[in-house]
Structure formats: C-alpha cells, structure tokens
C-alpha cells in the first residue's frame, strides 16, 4: 500500500517529497543543495541588477560561473546522488559526454575502508517499477515497462508526457545522438526560431515592398500578386537559366520550373541531364534554406516570365536572368535595410507574429535546469526588444520580462560572419539603444556585434558543450558546427505540415509502389525472355553449350519458335506501357498534400531524399518545427539517433541469408564459422549459443516481415519497396523459369507437328 503523499514539489524530473507522509513512510529524497527555481530566481535578480548597473556583477566572485550550481545533490535509499562535474565526466557508449548526468556519489569512508560504492554494494530496490532487484529490468517486456513507468509518474503526482500519444508532428527528430544533460549553454536565433511569423503576412509584405521598388525602377509589375504556393523551402534558383529546381541528395534535378511554368521531364533531362546542382557555385545557384527566401523566389520567377515576354526594359537587366536576379534581390534587400517593413511590424505585431504560449515555459525549464541561454540575432535592438516583448512578456511570471530569460543578448550579430570573423563589439547601455565600445561580454548585458569566440570566453564553455538553435541551415547550423564544433538544432516551421502530408499521402504512395513493383515483375519476365531470344538466335556464336550450361541457363527457345517469343514480348511491352500511363501521373501527384507543384519538402523523386534533407542530416544534430517542442521532453533528455536502414539491409531476406552462411568463414579470425549471424567469438559452448541465437533471429525476422523493412525513417532508401522488389524479383524468376519450360515444350510440339507433316 502506498503511503499518503502530500502535494509534491516538482524539480525537473526529480520529486522532493515532503516529510508530511504516513508515520511509517521514510522520506524518499532529502535535498541538500539549492533548488533550481530559487537559484534561477536569484539569477534573474542579478540579471535585472546588471541591466541597471552593468558593474554590479563585477564584484561577485565567480557568481553564476558554474552552470551546474542549480542542480540538486540528494540522498536516496540506495545511496547519495550528485551530478557529474567536469573532472568526473567521461565519454559514454555513444560517444557523448556524461557531464550533467546524475550518478551515485562515492563515499570517502567507503574508499578508505576498501568497500564498494553503494550502487555495487546494494542491488535490491524497494519495488520501484515493480522490480525487486535492479537486474529484473533485463527481462521485463517493453510494453509492461512502459505501463509501469506511467504508473510511477502518476503515483508521484507528475503528469506523464503526452508525446507520442498525441501530436507526433511536434516531436524532435535526431540525426546525431545528443545528450542534452551535457549541454551547458544554448544559443538561440530570433526570427523564425524564438519568434514565428505568419508567412503569408510577413513575406507578403516584403513582396509588396519589393514590387514597389521594381516599379520605381521602371519594371512593369501590374497584375502580379504574392503566390506562396509557387515556392517551398529547399528549392534552388538557377539564375543562369531562370529556373527554380528541386534536386535530390546527389544534386540530380527531379523537378524544375521556368518562370512560373513547370517543366516536363523531357525538358528537365535536356537542361540538366549532363550536370549536377553544385551549391558551391554561389554565383549561379541560390539555395532557399529559410522562409525569408520565399518572397524573393516568388518575385524572381514572376519577373522571369516578364523578361521572356520582353516586358522589362533592356536598361534594367539586359536580357540576362542572372542580372535580373540581382535586381530582384536588391529590391528585397532594400525593403529590409531601409527599415520600413520592420517598422510596420512593430506597429502591428499581432498581424505578423504568431505567439506561442508554451515558448516561455520551455526557456524557463532550460534555465532552471542550469542551462545558460543566449540570444544571438541579426536584428537590431529596437525591433528585437519590441517583438520579444510582444511574444514573451505576457506569458512570464509577474515582474519578469523576456530579458530575464537570457544570460546574454547579442543584436546585429551579422551572422554568418559572427561565427567566422572577429568584429567590433559594442554594449547597449540605455533602453533607447545607446551603445559604447566594449572589449568583453558580461552576463546580463546586451551587445552589438562581437564574435562566437567571445561568447565562449564569457560563458566559460566551448565546442560541443554549446547547442545553437536556428532556422537557417548555413548561417545558423553549418558554420556553428564546422567552425566551432557547436551542437546544432534546426527549426523548420513547415515540418508539421510535411508530417501531416506524409500521413495523408501514405495510401497514395502504397498504391504507387505496388504499381512500380508490378512493373518490376513484368519487366523482369520481359528481360529474361529478351535474353533467351538473344541466346537462341546467337547459339552458334555466343552461348556455351553442354550440361553445365543447360543447368545454369535452362532450356533455350528454338529459333523455329521465335514468333511465339516475339508475341510474348510484344504483349508484355503493352502491359508495361499501361502501367507507365498509370504510374506517371501518380509520381507527379506524389506529395500534393504538401505542395501540388513540388511535392514533399524532404523527398525528391519516389524514394530519395531532397537536397534540403541531405543538408539537414549533415548539419543539424536534431530538428523540429518549433522551439516549444522541447517542452515535450525534459531538459535532461538523451536524444539517440535511430537505426539507419541500409539499402542492402533487408529483414525479409534474413532467413535465406542465415541459411546460406553455414560453414562460411569470416574476415575476423575470432569469429567462428557458422556464427556470422550472431557474431559470437570462438568458445567451447559457442556452437549451441549460435544455434539458439540464430533461431531467435530467424523467428524474429519472420514475425516482423515487411514491418521491419518499412521503417525507412531517414534511411538511405525505402526498405519496404526494396523488400517487395526482392520478393517480386524472386517470383519473376520462378515465373520466367516456368515460361522458358513452356516455350521449350511448345518448341517440342512444333517439331513433332513438322515431323508428322513430313
């Protein structure tokens, strides 16, 4: 029977129970360090004092220097627990630092007495998760464990997470394993990261200002309107040919649009059949990797139509698509630089800013967990202050403002140069934005310019102890990772729509793949008949004769039955044409739930990834649709990357593979023959272990079937399609063998008829 518990005090994911329990109950935890909320409140007071007098922190001897000072140390029934500090930190099995993890504290008395530390000395536990011994976890079924974890949270008064039971489109997705506990500082971009905009309103207004600038230059813009559906993130502008293209991860163009007209597959092949999209060629290709690029791309493609119609005066851009792009880019740049657009947004933020009530709590949780938070934005001070105030202040506790969320704020950061070069640093010293030169960063301050190394120096952390979160692949993610080895998180606001579109299009893709598999099967029979015909017609010069050849090749069709083979080939060709007529429009419609022109944002072609997805995998350790999605996890989460399905890794083929490896040798001399499926080293009892494990694996593979292969996730190819294709090929081979036998029998009957006629 559970003791009567008073209202628990939640501290992250640890629960400190009040001593007012039933008389026979023992306190579960005893706090011996400052709670994170009290420490965070003290930190907020110091930050507010620093804004009033930046010198107020100078007299604090190391105050706030230790990012883990807010984490509890406590006693438990199985030993004292404390956080791992820098001296104790190690590298775990996945290559991540253990800094910030909790572990059992070694007792100095135990060490002097030569006794083992508490975790090894005591293995029995008091029924947590229904376990009597810690080792019982090894045999508990996964579903039972999941149920018991939810029960435990309920018993302790902690509401369980709603993910993934609801809104899986708001999950965080992992490319590279990340231990959030080891992250000591988190840097944030502002636009489209901490603050989300209504794209139709924001980019539509930027487009309108761009049109106005072009009109002043003498460009005819009458009749044009902002059409967001023309463009999605991840496309590439080819300014040499006036095209907008979608490339796969290898750089091959899969879809293209000239002006506002979609190009046919034949046109795409004609223009891009001999070249790959090379993003390093920045003078030609412009990668749309942020929502700020939408208005520019829409306006440019519409202007290409006007240029093709000879409607743009020659003095504006001549007859050059590249010169036209420079004109359009300049027009949009003026809209940003002159400040008219941002001034209008400040006057009516409700029209442009989509407030997220969960965002403030997300940042508060991270601060209370000991993370140092930094805002690094390219926007100016006045715009940053007004927009952040509108987006956050109303969701914060009384007396706090958005400034209390951050240890440091850097405006006009001039990214990407911020990550590469050392630039002048200024400190903002008044609320109206008055600045003075500065040579170092201090906590609680607001600064203009500077560089990433200055941030590292001020915070006392470097490299992979810092996580930077932004929406721009190159400016926010690529350079932070390549130049500083910071960990990176990418915000893709459209990801929620993409995941919903993938769910809506699942049945369409299933039907498409079934048709493709049918074509593969029919095509395999067609190809085998074609090869049999080729061999029969050239039997005297190109085919090896004899019993061995017959066993390998099977019976060959007689040249006298060539017409029957030809007829079969012709009819199969007609079947494949019918399949092509159905498959073509279905491929064009694939992804229409996301965008009817370009399909899915992260896919290119039927089975491959887009160039955008390749960039995301390369530069973003994790990615999600909004910062507040962190709230669905704890600040101590361990994000482990999922298994990547390989093209040659097909679970449905495991039984055949395992049965064919008996007696085969391994490249590793320590692996016994026949144990390739288990990887067990040679030992006296290895044979029995191999048989047992091999049987288990085979049974699991048979039970999982295509389900295992279908979890293509972010794998290289569609495993389900590959598995079905493999099955289709096997069936086609059997069918072809039967067809060859039938042809052989038909040949025999024809010969008999001819002999009878003689």
XYZ file of C-alpha atoms in Angstrom, residues 286-673:
388
model
C 20.833 30.185 -54.745
C 19.624 27.723 -52.106
C 16.308 28.636 -50.468
C 17.056 27.373 -46.967
C 14.968 29.830 -44.948
C 11.450 31.223 -45.116
C 12.915 34.697 -45.664
C 13.786 33.497 -49.196
C 10.171 32.807 -50.185
C 9.249 36.349 -51.254
C 12.456 36.751 -53.269
C 11.959 33.493 -55.157
C 8.299 34.213 -55.963
C 9.129 37.669 -57.287
C 12.107 36.402 -59.317
C 10.145 33.652 -61.076
C 7.365 36.086 -61.960
C 9.961 38.509 -63.334
C 11.422 35.704 -65.480
C 8.029 35.459 -67.188
C 8.107 39.209 -67.831
C 11.657 39.012 -69.190
C 10.727 36.174 -71.554
C 7.838 38.326 -72.802
C 10.246 41.250 -73.479
C 8.278 43.334 -70.973
C 11.284 44.504 -68.950
C 13.294 47.450 -70.318
C 16.757 46.479 -71.536
C 18.446 49.036 -69.280
C 17.151 47.206 -66.183
C 18.875 43.876 -66.719
C 19.601 43.461 -70.427
C 18.479 40.005 -71.459
C 20.175 38.176 -68.584
C 18.444 36.007 -65.994
C 21.434 36.441 -63.683
C 21.253 40.253 -63.925
C 17.509 40.057 -63.324
C 18.073 38.115 -60.127
C 20.460 40.778 -58.846
C 17.809 43.430 -59.470
C 15.136 41.453 -57.605
C 17.473 40.609 -54.707
C 18.432 44.267 -54.392
C 14.772 45.301 -54.302
C 14.010 42.869 -51.456
C 17.210 43.833 -49.632
C 16.168 47.485 -49.636
C 12.847 46.524 -48.073
C 14.750 45.040 -45.123
C 17.596 47.551 -44.815
C 15.520 50.722 -45.042
C 13.503 49.517 -42.053
C 10.065 50.239 -43.490
C 8.985 46.619 -43.215
C 10.110 46.108 -39.629
C 8.697 49.479 -38.570
C 5.308 48.372 -39.850
C 5.570 45.065 -37.989
C 6.431 46.845 -34.745
C 3.313 48.987 -35.116
C 1.039 45.942 -35.529
C 2.808 42.817 -34.199
C -0.435 40.884 -33.762
C -0.858 40.824 -37.535
C 2.554 39.304 -38.226
C 3.706 37.414 -35.114
C 2.218 34.037 -34.180
C 2.574 33.880 -30.390
C 3.260 30.510 -28.784
C 2.230 30.341 -25.098
C 4.482 27.311 -24.499
C 7.677 29.029 -25.612
C 8.331 30.956 -22.385
C 7.931 27.857 -20.192
C 10.341 25.978 -22.451
C 13.074 28.539 -21.853
C 12.293 28.765 -18.135
C 12.697 24.989 -17.797
C 16.051 25.138 -19.531
C 17.285 27.970 -17.289
C 16.083 26.205 -14.171
C 17.933 23.083 -15.309
C 21.184 25.054 -15.228
C 21.489 25.958 -18.904
C 22.941 29.332 -19.826
C 20.748 30.925 -22.515
C 21.977 33.401 -25.130
C 20.032 35.262 -27.786
C 22.085 35.870 -30.959
C 20.151 37.662 -33.697
C 20.926 39.742 -36.773
C 18.006 42.061 -35.976
C 18.550 45.496 -34.428
C 17.880 46.371 -30.788
C 14.571 48.228 -31.200
C 12.999 45.520 -33.355
C 14.292 42.733 -31.102
C 13.016 44.407 -27.944
C 9.533 45.113 -29.294
C 8.992 41.713 -30.911
C 10.376 39.695 -27.988
C 8.314 41.762 -25.542
C 5.154 41.065 -27.531
C 5.917 37.352 -27.939
C 7.044 36.542 -24.359
C 6.262 39.068 -21.627
C 2.587 38.184 -21.288
C 3.466 34.516 -20.612
C 6.133 35.144 -17.956
C 5.642 35.350 -14.166
C 4.742 38.827 -12.827
C 7.720 41.158 -12.699
C 9.738 39.288 -15.338
C 10.414 40.265 -18.934
C 11.969 38.462 -21.886
C 15.373 39.809 -20.814
C 15.218 37.649 -17.665
C 15.283 34.548 -19.837
C 18.785 35.163 -21.187
C 22.222 35.390 -19.646
C 23.300 37.464 -22.621
C 21.734 39.142 -25.662
C 23.612 39.925 -28.883
C 21.898 42.012 -31.558
C 23.182 42.939 -35.041
C 25.341 39.799 -34.823
C 25.977 39.865 -38.592
C 25.820 36.114 -38.972
C 27.427 34.261 -40.706
C 30.469 36.494 -40.062
C 29.761 36.177 -36.343
C 30.948 32.557 -36.458
C 33.960 33.204 -38.680
C 35.462 36.620 -38.003
C 36.247 38.820 -35.000
C 34.209 42.009 -35.296
C 33.836 45.174 -33.266
C 31.847 44.830 -30.062
C 29.548 47.436 -28.550
C 27.488 47.350 -25.382
C 23.916 48.654 -25.348
C 23.742 50.791 -22.208
C 20.349 52.523 -22.427
C 16.822 51.386 -23.188
C 16.733 53.579 -26.293
C 19.724 51.718 -27.763
C 22.678 53.991 -26.943
C 25.930 51.999 -27.291
C 29.555 52.262 -26.217
C 32.623 50.239 -27.276
C 33.344 47.105 -25.276
C 36.112 44.517 -25.273
C 34.418 41.658 -23.478
C 30.996 40.183 -22.801
C 29.422 40.052 -19.346
C 26.351 38.264 -18.149
C 23.159 40.236 -18.131
C 24.377 42.582 -20.861
C 23.077 43.415 -24.317
C 25.728 43.716 -27.012
C 26.044 44.590 -30.664
C 28.369 42.602 -32.938
C 31.238 40.631 -31.459
C 32.015 37.024 -32.281
C 31.319 33.458 -31.206
C 34.741 33.018 -29.514
C 33.906 35.983 -27.251
C 30.706 34.201 -26.236
C 32.638 31.038 -25.411
C 35.098 33.019 -23.315
C 32.379 34.856 -21.403
C 30.395 31.713 -20.647
C 33.399 29.559 -19.879
C 32.270 26.778 -22.224
C 33.392 25.787 -25.708
C 32.706 23.378 -28.545
C 30.129 20.642 -28.113
C 29.015 21.927 -24.712
C 27.044 24.602 -26.596
C 23.847 23.981 -28.565
C 22.811 26.585 -31.134
C 19.213 26.688 -32.367
C 18.204 28.478 -35.565
C 16.202 28.244 -38.778
C 18.929 28.890 -41.393
C 20.946 25.833 -42.419
C 24.057 27.751 -43.433
C 24.006 30.826 -41.185
C 22.806 29.102 -38.023
C 23.779 25.441 -38.310
C 26.546 24.744 -40.825
C 29.068 27.361 -39.690
C 28.446 26.838 -35.963
C 29.181 23.151 -36.463
C 32.079 23.393 -38.929
C 33.944 26.320 -37.377
C 33.261 25.854 -33.644
C 32.029 22.276 -33.228
C 28.867 23.538 -31.546
C 25.915 21.168 -31.459
C 23.051 22.338 -33.637
C 19.259 22.244 -33.747
C 17.310 23.359 -36.817
C 13.810 24.836 -36.701
C 11.625 24.018 -39.724
C 8.227 25.615 -39.237
C 6.775 23.682 -42.206
C 7.730 20.323 -40.724
C 4.344 19.867 -39.061
C 2.583 20.295 -42.411
C 5.097 17.950 -44.030
C 4.401 15.187 -41.494
C 0.645 15.653 -41.873
C 1.035 15.491 -45.661
C 3.094 12.306 -45.391
C 0.291 10.726 -43.350
C -2.377 11.863 -45.815
C -0.360 10.584 -48.780
C 0.513 7.191 -47.290
C -2.186 5.315 -49.220
C -1.213 7.062 -52.451
C 2.419 6.038 -52.013
C 1.366 2.476 -51.199
C -0.600 2.219 -54.441
C 2.253 3.822 -56.376
C 4.794 1.357 -55.001
C 2.525 -1.572 -55.780
C 2.331 -0.443 -59.401
C 6.101 0.033 -59.521
C 6.603 -3.466 -58.117
C 4.226 -4.862 -60.729
C 6.235 -3.148 -63.420
C 9.436 -4.594 -61.955
C 7.945 -8.088 -62.001
C 6.624 -7.840 -65.555
C 9.824 -6.148 -66.650
C 11.935 -8.944 -65.194
C 9.988 -11.562 -67.181
C 10.272 -9.370 -70.274
C 14.033 -9.062 -69.849
C 14.510 -12.794 -69.333
C 12.532 -13.569 -72.493
C 14.561 -10.999 -74.364
C 17.788 -12.611 -73.142
C 16.511 -16.113 -74.015
C 15.657 -14.895 -77.519
C 19.083 -13.327 -77.846
C 20.802 -16.545 -76.798
C 18.719 -18.746 -79.074
C 19.389 -16.553 -82.115
C 23.117 -16.483 -81.421
C 23.522 -20.029 -80.065
C 26.215 -20.890 -82.626
C 28.488 -17.993 -81.742
C 27.717 -16.643 -78.262
C 26.338 -19.324 -75.950
C 28.326 -22.012 -74.140
C 26.875 -25.491 -74.751
C 26.877 -28.547 -72.541
C 25.174 -29.925 -69.441
C 26.689 -27.321 -67.156
C 25.411 -24.519 -69.378
C 21.936 -26.077 -69.526
C 21.824 -26.333 -65.750
C 22.770 -22.677 -65.433
C 20.837 -21.138 -68.316
C 17.916 -23.523 -68.585
C 16.466 -24.734 -71.891
C 16.788 -22.289 -74.768
C 13.932 -21.396 -77.075
C 14.238 -22.778 -80.551
C 14.715 -20.366 -83.409
C 11.716 -22.016 -85.014
C 9.578 -20.677 -82.120
C 10.897 -17.152 -82.443
C 7.453 -15.821 -83.333
C 5.952 -17.121 -80.071
C 8.693 -15.397 -78.107
C 8.191 -12.224 -80.104
C 4.455 -12.304 -79.458
C 5.003 -12.731 -75.729
C 7.468 -9.826 -75.706
C 5.055 -7.589 -77.574
C 2.188 -8.306 -75.204
C 4.358 -7.755 -72.120
C 5.526 -4.468 -73.627
C 1.918 -3.365 -73.963
C 1.277 -4.274 -70.297
C 4.274 -2.174 -69.199
C 3.044 0.777 -71.253
C -0.322 0.593 -69.492
C 1.491 0.562 -66.151
C 3.594 3.565 -67.199
C 0.475 5.501 -68.184
C -0.838 4.990 -64.659
C 2.460 5.472 -62.818
C 3.431 8.769 -64.492
C 0.576 10.929 -63.159
C 0.854 9.269 -59.746
C 4.531 10.237 -59.474
C 3.641 13.811 -60.442
C 0.924 13.869 -57.771
C 3.142 12.384 -55.053
C 3.322 14.895 -52.200
C 0.457 17.030 -53.479
C -0.875 17.321 -49.922
C 2.175 19.461 -49.127
C 2.603 21.294 -52.446
C 0.975 20.427 -55.752
C 3.970 21.599 -57.789
C 6.933 20.396 -55.765
C 5.610 17.604 -53.592
C 7.222 16.930 -50.231
C 9.853 19.237 -48.799
C 12.182 16.436 -47.698
C 11.694 13.942 -50.546
C 12.831 14.072 -54.170
C 11.608 11.520 -56.679
C 9.795 8.450 -55.404
C 12.239 7.044 -52.871
C 15.098 9.506 -52.429
C 15.765 12.444 -50.134
C 15.812 16.033 -51.277
C 18.897 18.225 -51.258
C 17.351 20.025 -48.290
C 17.052 16.800 -46.302
C 20.665 15.987 -47.095
C 21.720 19.368 -45.689
C 19.575 18.846 -42.597
C 21.178 15.462 -41.932
C 24.654 16.854 -42.451
C 24.463 19.999 -40.339
C 21.609 19.609 -37.812
C 22.065 17.223 -34.891
C 18.350 17.493 -34.139
C 15.489 19.241 -35.916
C 11.895 20.111 -35.132
C 9.110 22.508 -36.083
C 9.314 24.944 -33.149
C 11.357 25.611 -30.025
C 8.421 24.870 -27.717
C 8.589 21.226 -28.811
C 11.448 20.905 -26.301
C 8.714 21.180 -23.661
C 7.537 17.679 -24.617
C 10.841 16.361 -23.316
C 12.849 17.154 -20.206
C 15.929 19.412 -20.225
C 17.850 16.232 -19.361
C 16.810 14.273 -22.449
C 19.190 11.885 -24.195
C 18.356 12.091 -27.897
C 19.658 8.939 -29.554
C 19.661 8.729 -33.337
C 17.513 5.914 -34.789
C 18.935 2.996 -36.735
C 19.579 3.910 -40.342
C 18.121 1.370 -42.773
C 20.672 0.465 -45.426
C 19.809 -0.486 -48.996
C 21.340 -3.927 -48.508
C 19.858 -4.459 -45.015
C 16.590 -6.334 -45.721
C 14.999 -8.138 -42.753
C 12.727 -10.184 -45.044
C 15.807 -11.807 -46.560
C 17.295 -12.846 -43.204
C 16.135 -16.498 -43.280
C 17.786 -17.068 -46.666
C 20.924 -15.200 -45.632
C 21.297 -17.088 -42.354
C 20.728 -20.477 -44.000
C 23.341 -19.722 -46.646
C 26.079 -18.628 -44.194
C 26.534 -22.028 -42.522
C 30.186 -23.023 -42.767
C 31.245 -19.692 -44.280
C 34.353 -18.049 -42.890
C 34.553 -14.509 -41.560
C 37.117 -11.799 -42.202
C 37.545 -11.702 -38.421
C 39.633 -14.677 -37.224
C 37.926 -14.524 -33.811
C 34.540 -15.306 -35.332
C 33.781 -18.995 -35.665
C 32.459 -20.375 -38.978
